[in-house]
mmCIF file of C-alpha atoms in Angstrom:
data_model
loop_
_atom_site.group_PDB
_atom_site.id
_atom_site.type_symbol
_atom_site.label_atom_id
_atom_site.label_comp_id
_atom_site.label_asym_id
_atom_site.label_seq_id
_atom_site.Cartn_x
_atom_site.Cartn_y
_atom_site.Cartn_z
ATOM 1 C CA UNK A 425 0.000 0.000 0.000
ATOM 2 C CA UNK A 426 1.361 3.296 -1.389
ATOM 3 C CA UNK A 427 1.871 5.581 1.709
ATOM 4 C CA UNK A 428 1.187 8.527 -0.260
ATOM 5 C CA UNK A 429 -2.985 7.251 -1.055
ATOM 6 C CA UNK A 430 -5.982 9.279 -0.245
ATOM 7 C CA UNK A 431 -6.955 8.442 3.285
ATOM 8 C CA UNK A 432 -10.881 8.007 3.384
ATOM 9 C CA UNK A 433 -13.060 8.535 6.285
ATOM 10 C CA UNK A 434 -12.347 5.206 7.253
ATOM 11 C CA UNK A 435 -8.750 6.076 8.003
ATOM 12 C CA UNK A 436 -7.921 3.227 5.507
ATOM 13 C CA UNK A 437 -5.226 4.481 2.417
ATOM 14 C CA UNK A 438 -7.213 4.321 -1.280
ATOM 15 C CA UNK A 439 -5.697 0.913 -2.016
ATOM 16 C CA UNK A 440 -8.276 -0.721 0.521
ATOM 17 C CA UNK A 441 -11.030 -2.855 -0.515
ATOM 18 C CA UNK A 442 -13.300 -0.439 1.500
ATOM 19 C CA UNK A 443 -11.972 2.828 -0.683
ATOM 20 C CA UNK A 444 -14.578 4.130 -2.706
ATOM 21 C CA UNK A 445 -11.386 4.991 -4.635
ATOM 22 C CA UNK A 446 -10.698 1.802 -5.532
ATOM 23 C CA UNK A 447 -11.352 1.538 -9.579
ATOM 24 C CA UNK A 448 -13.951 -0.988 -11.069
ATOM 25 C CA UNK A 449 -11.275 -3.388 -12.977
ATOM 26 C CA UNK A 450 -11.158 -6.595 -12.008
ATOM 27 C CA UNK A 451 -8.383 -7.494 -9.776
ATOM 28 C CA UNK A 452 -5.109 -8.912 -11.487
ATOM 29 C CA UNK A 453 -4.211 -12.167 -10.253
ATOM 30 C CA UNK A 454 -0.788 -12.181 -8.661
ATOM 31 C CA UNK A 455 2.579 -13.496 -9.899
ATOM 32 C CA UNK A 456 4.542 -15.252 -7.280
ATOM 33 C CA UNK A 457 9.061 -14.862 -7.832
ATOM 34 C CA UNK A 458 9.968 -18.236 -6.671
ATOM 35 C CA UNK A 459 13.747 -18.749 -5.366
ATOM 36 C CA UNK A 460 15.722 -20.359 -8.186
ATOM 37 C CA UNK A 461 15.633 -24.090 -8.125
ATOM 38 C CA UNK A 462 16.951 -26.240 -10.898
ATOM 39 C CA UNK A 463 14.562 -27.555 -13.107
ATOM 40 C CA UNK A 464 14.291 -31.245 -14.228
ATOM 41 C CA UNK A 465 16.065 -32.009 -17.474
ATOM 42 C CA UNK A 466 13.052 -33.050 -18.872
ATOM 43 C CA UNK A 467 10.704 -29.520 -17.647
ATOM 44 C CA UNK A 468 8.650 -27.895 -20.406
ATOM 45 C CA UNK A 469 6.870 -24.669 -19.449
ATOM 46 C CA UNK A 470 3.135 -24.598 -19.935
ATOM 47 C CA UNK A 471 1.914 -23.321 -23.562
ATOM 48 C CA UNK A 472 -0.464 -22.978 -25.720
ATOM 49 C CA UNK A 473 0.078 -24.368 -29.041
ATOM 50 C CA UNK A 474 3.604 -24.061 -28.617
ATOM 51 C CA UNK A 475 3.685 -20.201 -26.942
ATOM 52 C CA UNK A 476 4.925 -20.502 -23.479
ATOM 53 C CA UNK A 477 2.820 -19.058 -20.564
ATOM 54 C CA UNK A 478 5.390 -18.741 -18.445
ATOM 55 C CA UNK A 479 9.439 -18.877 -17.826
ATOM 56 C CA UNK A 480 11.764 -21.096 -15.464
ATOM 57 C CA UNK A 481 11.782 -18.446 -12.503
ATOM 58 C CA UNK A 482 7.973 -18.214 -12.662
ATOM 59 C CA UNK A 483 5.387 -19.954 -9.968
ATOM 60 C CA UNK A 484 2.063 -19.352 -10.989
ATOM 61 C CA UNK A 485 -0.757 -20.209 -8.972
ATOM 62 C CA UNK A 486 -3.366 -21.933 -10.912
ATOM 63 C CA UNK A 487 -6.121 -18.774 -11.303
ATOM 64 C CA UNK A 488 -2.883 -17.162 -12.754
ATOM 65 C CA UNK A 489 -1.943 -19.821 -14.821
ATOM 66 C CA UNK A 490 -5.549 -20.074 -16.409
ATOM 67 C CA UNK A 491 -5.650 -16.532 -16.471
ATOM 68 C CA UNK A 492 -3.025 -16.436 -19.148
ATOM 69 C CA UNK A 493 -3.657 -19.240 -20.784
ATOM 70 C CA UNK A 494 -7.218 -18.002 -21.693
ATOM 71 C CA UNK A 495 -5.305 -14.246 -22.794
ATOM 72 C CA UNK A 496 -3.307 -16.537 -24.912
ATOM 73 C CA UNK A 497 -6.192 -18.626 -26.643
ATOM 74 C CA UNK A 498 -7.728 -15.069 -27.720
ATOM 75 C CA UNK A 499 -4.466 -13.713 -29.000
ATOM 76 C CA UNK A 500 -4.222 -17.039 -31.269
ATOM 77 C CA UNK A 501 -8.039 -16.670 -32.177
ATOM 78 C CA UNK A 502 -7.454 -13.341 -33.115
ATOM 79 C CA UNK A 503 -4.880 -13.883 -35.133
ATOM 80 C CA UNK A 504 -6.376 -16.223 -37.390
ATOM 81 C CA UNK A 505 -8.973 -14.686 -37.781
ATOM 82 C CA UNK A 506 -6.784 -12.354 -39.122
ATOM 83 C CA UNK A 507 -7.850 -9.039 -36.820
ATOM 84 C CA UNK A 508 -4.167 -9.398 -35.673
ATOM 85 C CA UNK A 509 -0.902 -9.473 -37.673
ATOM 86 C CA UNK A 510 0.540 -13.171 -37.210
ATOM 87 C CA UNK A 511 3.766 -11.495 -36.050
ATOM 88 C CA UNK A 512 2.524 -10.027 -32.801
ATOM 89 C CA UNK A 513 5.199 -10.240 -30.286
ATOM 90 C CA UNK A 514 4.068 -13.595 -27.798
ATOM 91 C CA UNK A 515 3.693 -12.238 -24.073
ATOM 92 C CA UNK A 516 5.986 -11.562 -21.545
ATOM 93 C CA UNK A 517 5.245 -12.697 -18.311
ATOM 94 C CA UNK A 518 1.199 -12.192 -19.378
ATOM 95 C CA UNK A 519 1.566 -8.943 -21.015
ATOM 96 C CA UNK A 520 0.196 -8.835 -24.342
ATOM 97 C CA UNK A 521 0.714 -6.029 -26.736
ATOM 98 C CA UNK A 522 -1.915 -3.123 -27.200
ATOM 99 C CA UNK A 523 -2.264 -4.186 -30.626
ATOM 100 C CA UNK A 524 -3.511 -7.450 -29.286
ATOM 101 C CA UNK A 525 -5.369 -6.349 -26.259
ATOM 102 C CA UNK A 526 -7.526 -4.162 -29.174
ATOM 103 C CA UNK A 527 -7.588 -7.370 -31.299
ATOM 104 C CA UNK A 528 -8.771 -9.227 -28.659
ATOM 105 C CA UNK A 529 -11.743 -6.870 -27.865
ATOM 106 C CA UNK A 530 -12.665 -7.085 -31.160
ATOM 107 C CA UNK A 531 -12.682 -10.457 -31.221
ATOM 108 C CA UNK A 532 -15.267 -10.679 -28.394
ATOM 109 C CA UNK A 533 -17.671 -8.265 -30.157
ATOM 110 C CA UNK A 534 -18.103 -10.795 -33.175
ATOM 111 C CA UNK A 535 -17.661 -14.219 -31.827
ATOM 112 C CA UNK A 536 -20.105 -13.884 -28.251
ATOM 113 C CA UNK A 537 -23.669 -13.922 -28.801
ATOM 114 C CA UNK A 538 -25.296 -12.083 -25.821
ATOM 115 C CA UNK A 539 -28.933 -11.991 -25.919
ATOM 116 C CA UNK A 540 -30.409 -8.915 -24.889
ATOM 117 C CA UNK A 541 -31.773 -9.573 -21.373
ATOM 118 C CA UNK A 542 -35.763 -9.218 -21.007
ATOM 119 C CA UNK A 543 -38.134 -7.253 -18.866
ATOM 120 C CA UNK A 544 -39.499 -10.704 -17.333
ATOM 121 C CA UNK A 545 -36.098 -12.055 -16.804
ATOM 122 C CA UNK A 546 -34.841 -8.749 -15.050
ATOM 123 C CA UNK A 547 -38.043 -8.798 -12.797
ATOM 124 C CA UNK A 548 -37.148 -12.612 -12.034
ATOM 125 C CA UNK A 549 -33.800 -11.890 -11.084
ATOM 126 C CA UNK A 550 -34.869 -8.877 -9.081
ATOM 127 C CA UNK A 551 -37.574 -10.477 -7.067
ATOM 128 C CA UNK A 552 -34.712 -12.850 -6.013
ATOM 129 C CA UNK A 553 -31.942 -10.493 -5.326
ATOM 130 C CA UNK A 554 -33.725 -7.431 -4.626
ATOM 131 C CA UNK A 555 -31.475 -7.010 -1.236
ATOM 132 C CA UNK A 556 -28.917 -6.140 -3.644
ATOM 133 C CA UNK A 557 -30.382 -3.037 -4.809
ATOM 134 C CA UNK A 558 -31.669 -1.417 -1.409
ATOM 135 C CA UNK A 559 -30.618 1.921 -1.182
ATOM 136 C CA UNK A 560 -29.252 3.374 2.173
ATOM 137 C CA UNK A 561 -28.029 0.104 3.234
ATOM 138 C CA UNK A 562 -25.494 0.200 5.797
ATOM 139 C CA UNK A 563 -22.645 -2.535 7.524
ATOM 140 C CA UNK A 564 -20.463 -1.434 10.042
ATOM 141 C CA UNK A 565 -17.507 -3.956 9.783
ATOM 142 C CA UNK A 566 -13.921 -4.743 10.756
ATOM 143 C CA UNK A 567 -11.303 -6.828 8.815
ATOM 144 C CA UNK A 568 -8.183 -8.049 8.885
ATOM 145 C CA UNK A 569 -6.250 -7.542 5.376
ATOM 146 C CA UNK A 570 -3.658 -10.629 4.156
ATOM 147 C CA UNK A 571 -2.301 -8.081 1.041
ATOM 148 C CA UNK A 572 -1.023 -9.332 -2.292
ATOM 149 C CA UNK A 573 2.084 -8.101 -3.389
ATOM 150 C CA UNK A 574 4.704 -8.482 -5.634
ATOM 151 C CA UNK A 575 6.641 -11.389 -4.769
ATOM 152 C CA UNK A 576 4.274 -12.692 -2.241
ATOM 153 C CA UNK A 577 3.542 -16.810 -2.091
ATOM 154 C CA UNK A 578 0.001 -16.769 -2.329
ATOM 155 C CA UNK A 579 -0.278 -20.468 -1.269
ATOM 156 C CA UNK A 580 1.527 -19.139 2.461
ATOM 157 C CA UNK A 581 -0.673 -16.094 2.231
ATOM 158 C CA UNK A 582 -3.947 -17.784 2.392
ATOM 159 C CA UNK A 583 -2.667 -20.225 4.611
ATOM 160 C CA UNK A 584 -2.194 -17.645 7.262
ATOM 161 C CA UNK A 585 -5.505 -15.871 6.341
ATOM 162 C CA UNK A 586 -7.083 -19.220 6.852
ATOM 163 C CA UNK A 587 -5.005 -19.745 9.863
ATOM 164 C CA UNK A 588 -6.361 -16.343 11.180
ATOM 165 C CA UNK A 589 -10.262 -17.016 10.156
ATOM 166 C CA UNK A 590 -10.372 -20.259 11.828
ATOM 167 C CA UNK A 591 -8.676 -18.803 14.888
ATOM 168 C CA UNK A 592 -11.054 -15.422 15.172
ATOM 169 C CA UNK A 593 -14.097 -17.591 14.773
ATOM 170 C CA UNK A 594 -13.383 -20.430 17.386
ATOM 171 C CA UNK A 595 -12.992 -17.553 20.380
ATOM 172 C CA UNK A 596 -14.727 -18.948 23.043
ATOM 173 C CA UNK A 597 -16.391 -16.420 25.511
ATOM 174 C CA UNK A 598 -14.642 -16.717 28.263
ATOM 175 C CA UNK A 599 -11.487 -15.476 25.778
ATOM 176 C CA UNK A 600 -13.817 -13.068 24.274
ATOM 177 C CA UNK A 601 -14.857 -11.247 27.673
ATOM 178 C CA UNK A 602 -10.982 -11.577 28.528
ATOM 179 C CA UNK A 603 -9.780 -9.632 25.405
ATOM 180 C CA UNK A 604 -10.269 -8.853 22.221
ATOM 181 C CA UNK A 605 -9.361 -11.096 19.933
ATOM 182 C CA UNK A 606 -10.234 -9.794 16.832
ATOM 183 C CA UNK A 607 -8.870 -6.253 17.688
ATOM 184 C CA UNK A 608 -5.368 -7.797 18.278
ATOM 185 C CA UNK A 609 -5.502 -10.155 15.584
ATOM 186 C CA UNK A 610 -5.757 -6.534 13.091
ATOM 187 C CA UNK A 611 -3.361 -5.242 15.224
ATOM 188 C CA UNK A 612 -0.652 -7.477 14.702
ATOM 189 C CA UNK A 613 -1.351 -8.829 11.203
ATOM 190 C CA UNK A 614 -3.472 -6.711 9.154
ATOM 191 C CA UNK A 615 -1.764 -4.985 6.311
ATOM 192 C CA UNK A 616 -4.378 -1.978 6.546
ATOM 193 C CA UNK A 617 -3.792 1.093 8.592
ATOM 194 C CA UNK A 618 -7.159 0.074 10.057
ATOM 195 C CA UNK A 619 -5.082 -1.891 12.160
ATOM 196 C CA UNK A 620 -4.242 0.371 14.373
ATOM 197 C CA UNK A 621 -7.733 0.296 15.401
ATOM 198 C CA UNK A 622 -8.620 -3.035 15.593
ATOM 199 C CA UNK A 623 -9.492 -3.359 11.817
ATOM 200 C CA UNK A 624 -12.217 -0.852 12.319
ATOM 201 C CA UNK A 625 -14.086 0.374 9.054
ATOM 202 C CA UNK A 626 -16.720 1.697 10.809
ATOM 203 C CA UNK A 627 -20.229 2.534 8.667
ATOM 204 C CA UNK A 628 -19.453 1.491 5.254
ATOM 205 C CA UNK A 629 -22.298 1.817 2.115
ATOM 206 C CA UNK A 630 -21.553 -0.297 -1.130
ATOM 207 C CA UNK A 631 -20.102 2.675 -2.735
ATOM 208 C CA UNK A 632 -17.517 2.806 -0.344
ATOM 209 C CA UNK A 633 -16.302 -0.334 -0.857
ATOM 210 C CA UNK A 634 -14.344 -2.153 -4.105
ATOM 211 C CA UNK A 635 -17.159 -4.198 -6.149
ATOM 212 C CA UNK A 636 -15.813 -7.044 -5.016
ATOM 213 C CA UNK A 637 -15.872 -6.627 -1.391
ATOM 214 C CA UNK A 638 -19.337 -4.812 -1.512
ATOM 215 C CA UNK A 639 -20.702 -8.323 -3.023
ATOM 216 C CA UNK A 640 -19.877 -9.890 0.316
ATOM 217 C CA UNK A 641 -21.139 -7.380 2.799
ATOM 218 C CA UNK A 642 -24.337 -5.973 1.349
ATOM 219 C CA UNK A 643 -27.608 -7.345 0.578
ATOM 220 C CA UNK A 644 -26.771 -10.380 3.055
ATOM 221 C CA UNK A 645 -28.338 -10.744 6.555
ATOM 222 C CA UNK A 646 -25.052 -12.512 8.235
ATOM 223 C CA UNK A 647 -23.573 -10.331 11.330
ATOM 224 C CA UNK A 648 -20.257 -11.768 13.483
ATOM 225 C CA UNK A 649 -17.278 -13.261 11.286
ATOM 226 C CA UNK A 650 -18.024 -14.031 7.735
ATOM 227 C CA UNK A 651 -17.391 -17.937 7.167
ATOM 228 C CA UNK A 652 -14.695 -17.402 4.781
ATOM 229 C CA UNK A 653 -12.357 -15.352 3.641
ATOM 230 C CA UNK A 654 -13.490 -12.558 1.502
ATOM 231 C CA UNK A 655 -10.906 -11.565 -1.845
ATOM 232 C CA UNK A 656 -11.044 -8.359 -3.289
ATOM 233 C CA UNK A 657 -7.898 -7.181 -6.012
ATOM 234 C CA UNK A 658 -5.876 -6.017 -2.570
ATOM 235 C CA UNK A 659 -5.677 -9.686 -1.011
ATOM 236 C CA UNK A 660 -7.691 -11.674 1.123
ATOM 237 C CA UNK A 661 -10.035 -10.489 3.981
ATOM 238 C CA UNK A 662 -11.302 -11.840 7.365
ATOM 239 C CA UNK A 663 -14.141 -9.761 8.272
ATOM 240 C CA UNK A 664 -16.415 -9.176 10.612
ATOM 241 C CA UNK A 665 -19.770 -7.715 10.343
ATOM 242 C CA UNK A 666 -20.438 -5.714 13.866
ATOM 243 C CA UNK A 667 -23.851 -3.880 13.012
ATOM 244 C CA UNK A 668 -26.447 -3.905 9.831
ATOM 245 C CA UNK A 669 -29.018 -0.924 9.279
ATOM 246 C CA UNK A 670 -31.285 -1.438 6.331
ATOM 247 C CA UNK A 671 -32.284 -0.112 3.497
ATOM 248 C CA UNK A 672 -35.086 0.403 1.562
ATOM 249 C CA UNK A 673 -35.719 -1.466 -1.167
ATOM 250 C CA UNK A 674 -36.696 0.814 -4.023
ATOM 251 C CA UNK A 675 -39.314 -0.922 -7.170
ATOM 252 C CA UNK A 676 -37.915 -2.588 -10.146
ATOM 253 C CA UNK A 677 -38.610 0.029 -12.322
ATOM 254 C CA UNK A 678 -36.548 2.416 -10.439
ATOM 255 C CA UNK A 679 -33.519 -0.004 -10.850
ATOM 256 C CA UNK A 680 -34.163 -1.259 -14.296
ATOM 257 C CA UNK A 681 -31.367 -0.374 -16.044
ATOM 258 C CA UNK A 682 -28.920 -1.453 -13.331
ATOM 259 C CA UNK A 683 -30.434 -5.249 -13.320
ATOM 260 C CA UNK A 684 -30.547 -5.439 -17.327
ATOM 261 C CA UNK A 685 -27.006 -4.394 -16.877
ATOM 262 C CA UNK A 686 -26.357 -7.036 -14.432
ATOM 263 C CA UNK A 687 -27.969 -9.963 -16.477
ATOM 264 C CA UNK A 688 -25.909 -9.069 -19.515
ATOM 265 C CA UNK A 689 -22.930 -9.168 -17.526
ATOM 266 C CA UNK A 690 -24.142 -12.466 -16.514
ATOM 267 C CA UNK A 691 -24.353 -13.403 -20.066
ATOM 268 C CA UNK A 692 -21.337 -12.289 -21.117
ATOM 269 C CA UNK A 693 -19.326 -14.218 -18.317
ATOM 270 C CA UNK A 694 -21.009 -17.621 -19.554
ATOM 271 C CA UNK A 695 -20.718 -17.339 -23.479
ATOM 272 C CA UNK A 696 -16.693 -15.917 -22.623
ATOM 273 C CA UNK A 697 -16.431 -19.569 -20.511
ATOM 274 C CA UNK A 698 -17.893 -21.343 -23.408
ATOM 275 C CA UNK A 699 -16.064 -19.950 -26.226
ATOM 276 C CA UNK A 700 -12.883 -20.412 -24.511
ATOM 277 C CA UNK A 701 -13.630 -23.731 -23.799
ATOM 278 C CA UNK A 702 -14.039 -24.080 -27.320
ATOM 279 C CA UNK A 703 -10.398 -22.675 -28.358
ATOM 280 C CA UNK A 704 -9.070 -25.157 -25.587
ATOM 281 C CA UNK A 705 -10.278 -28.129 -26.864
ATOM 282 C CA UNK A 706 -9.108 -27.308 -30.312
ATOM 283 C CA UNK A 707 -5.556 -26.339 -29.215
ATOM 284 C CA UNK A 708 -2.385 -28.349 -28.319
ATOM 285 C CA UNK A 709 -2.456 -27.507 -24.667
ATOM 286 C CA UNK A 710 -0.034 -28.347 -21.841
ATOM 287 C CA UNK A 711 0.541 -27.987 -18.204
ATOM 288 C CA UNK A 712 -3.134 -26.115 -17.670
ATOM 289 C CA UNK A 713 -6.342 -26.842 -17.545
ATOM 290 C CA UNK A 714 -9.437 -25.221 -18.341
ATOM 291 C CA UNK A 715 -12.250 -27.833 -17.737
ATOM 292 C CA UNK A 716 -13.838 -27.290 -14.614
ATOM 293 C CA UNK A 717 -12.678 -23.740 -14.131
ATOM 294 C CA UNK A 718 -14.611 -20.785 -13.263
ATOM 295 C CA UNK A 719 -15.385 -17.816 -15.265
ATOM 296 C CA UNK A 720 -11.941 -17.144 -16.757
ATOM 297 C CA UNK A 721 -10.564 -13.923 -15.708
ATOM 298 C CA UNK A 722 -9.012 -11.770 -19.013
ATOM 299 C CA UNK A 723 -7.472 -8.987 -18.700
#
């Protein structure tokens, strides 16, 4: 976290999950320097069709690998389908040329079919999720941040997240009533100035927060420590909702636009996740896997 951020009125710099700062882009998945080791003699970095995905002082973690692997399948798909020149420059460490991250986008406009989302399916969707749309809605919360950052093993990292979950959520009372538990566990661990306080957010609203964290607070009815751990693009969470004030729920017509918007989002997620599983299965893949994986992130 880059001392020099915006402090909100949380106390928390910008780069905090609960910054309304924080931008809408989805979070990058992280890139973990391992030490060197030898490889064996007989090592072959993943690819895709023969275009590596990564180097021999690269760990990946597996979102990451996929992650690149699916960037990759659109760079090939773009290029024969000729909206990119066949001697674009192959990534470096997942970063494609703008040439091919305009290709790319292109690609996606032609190839996706997205229906156009209707009125009865947007009133369906709302009358099932309609928590998600109150307005006024309130959490006051506490968390303790495990950040990402360059060079960090992810693998450790969520181990000690996990470590810290389990830990905050088996206090008994008697260790409750005799301190603080969570409190210290921000104090001495949490990589947000919250910290200092405890992990203290105090009253957050969804705009406050990055998308991604808002998802997990709002629109729920859960208060006391969240069962898991909570990911946002900063790292991974253990939070703690302390109060809830409602909202009110406003009519579907009033939110309209916002659902549509949501359902085509929807949509576009699940043809992306079908076309690439498409590409996969007609390229010479090795060392990833795509079957069974969640919306691909692309970036």
């Amino acid at each position: 976290m880059n001392a020099l951020d915006p402090v909100n009125s949380h106390g928390c710099g910008g780069g905090c999950a609960c910054s309304g700062t924080a931008d809408t882009a989805e979070p990058e998945l992280p890139l973990m320097e391992a030490p060197f080791e030898a490889r064996p003699d007989d090592w072959r970095p993943p690819h895709v069709n023969g275009v590596a995905l990564c180097d021999e002082h690269e760990v990946l973690d597996v979102p990451a690998l996929r992650q690149r692997a699916c960037t990759e399948l659109l760079r090939q798909a773009a290029i024969a389908k000729d909206l990119l020149p066949a001697d674009d420059p192959a990534p470096h460490r997942g970063a494609t040329s703008e040439a091919a991250a305009d290709a790319i986008e292109r690609l996606l406009d032609t190839a996706l079919e997205l229906p156009e989302p209707t009125d009865a399916a947007g009133r369906r969707h709302y009358a099932a999720h309609a928590g998600r749309y109150a307005i006024g809605e309130k959490v006051r919360a506490r968390h303790v941040l495990f950040a990402v950052t360059p060079g960090v093993d992810v693998q450790q990292l969520r181990q000690r997240a996990e470590a810290c979950l389990l830990d905050v959520r088996n206090t008994t009372p008697q260790e409750q009533a005799a301190g603080d538990g969570f409190a210290a566990a921000a104090k001495s661990t949490s990589n947000c100035p919250s910290g200092a306080q405890g992990g203290d957010l105090g009253w957050l609203t969804a705009q406050d927060c990055a998308p991604e964290f808002a998802r997990e607070l709002f629109g729920q009815a859960e208060v006391g420590v969240l069962p898991r751990l909570v990911h946002s693009r900063f790292g991974l969470h253990v939070v703690e909702v302390l109060e809830r004030a409602a909202g009110t729920t406003p009519p579907y017509e009033q939110v309209r636009a916002t659902v549509l918007a949501t359902l085509r989002q929807q949509s576009f997620a699940t043809a992306l996740s079908q076309y690439l599983q498409l590409l996969a299965g007609q390229a010479q893949m090795h060392g990833v896997e795509l079957e069974g994986a969640e919306t691909p992130l692309v970036q």
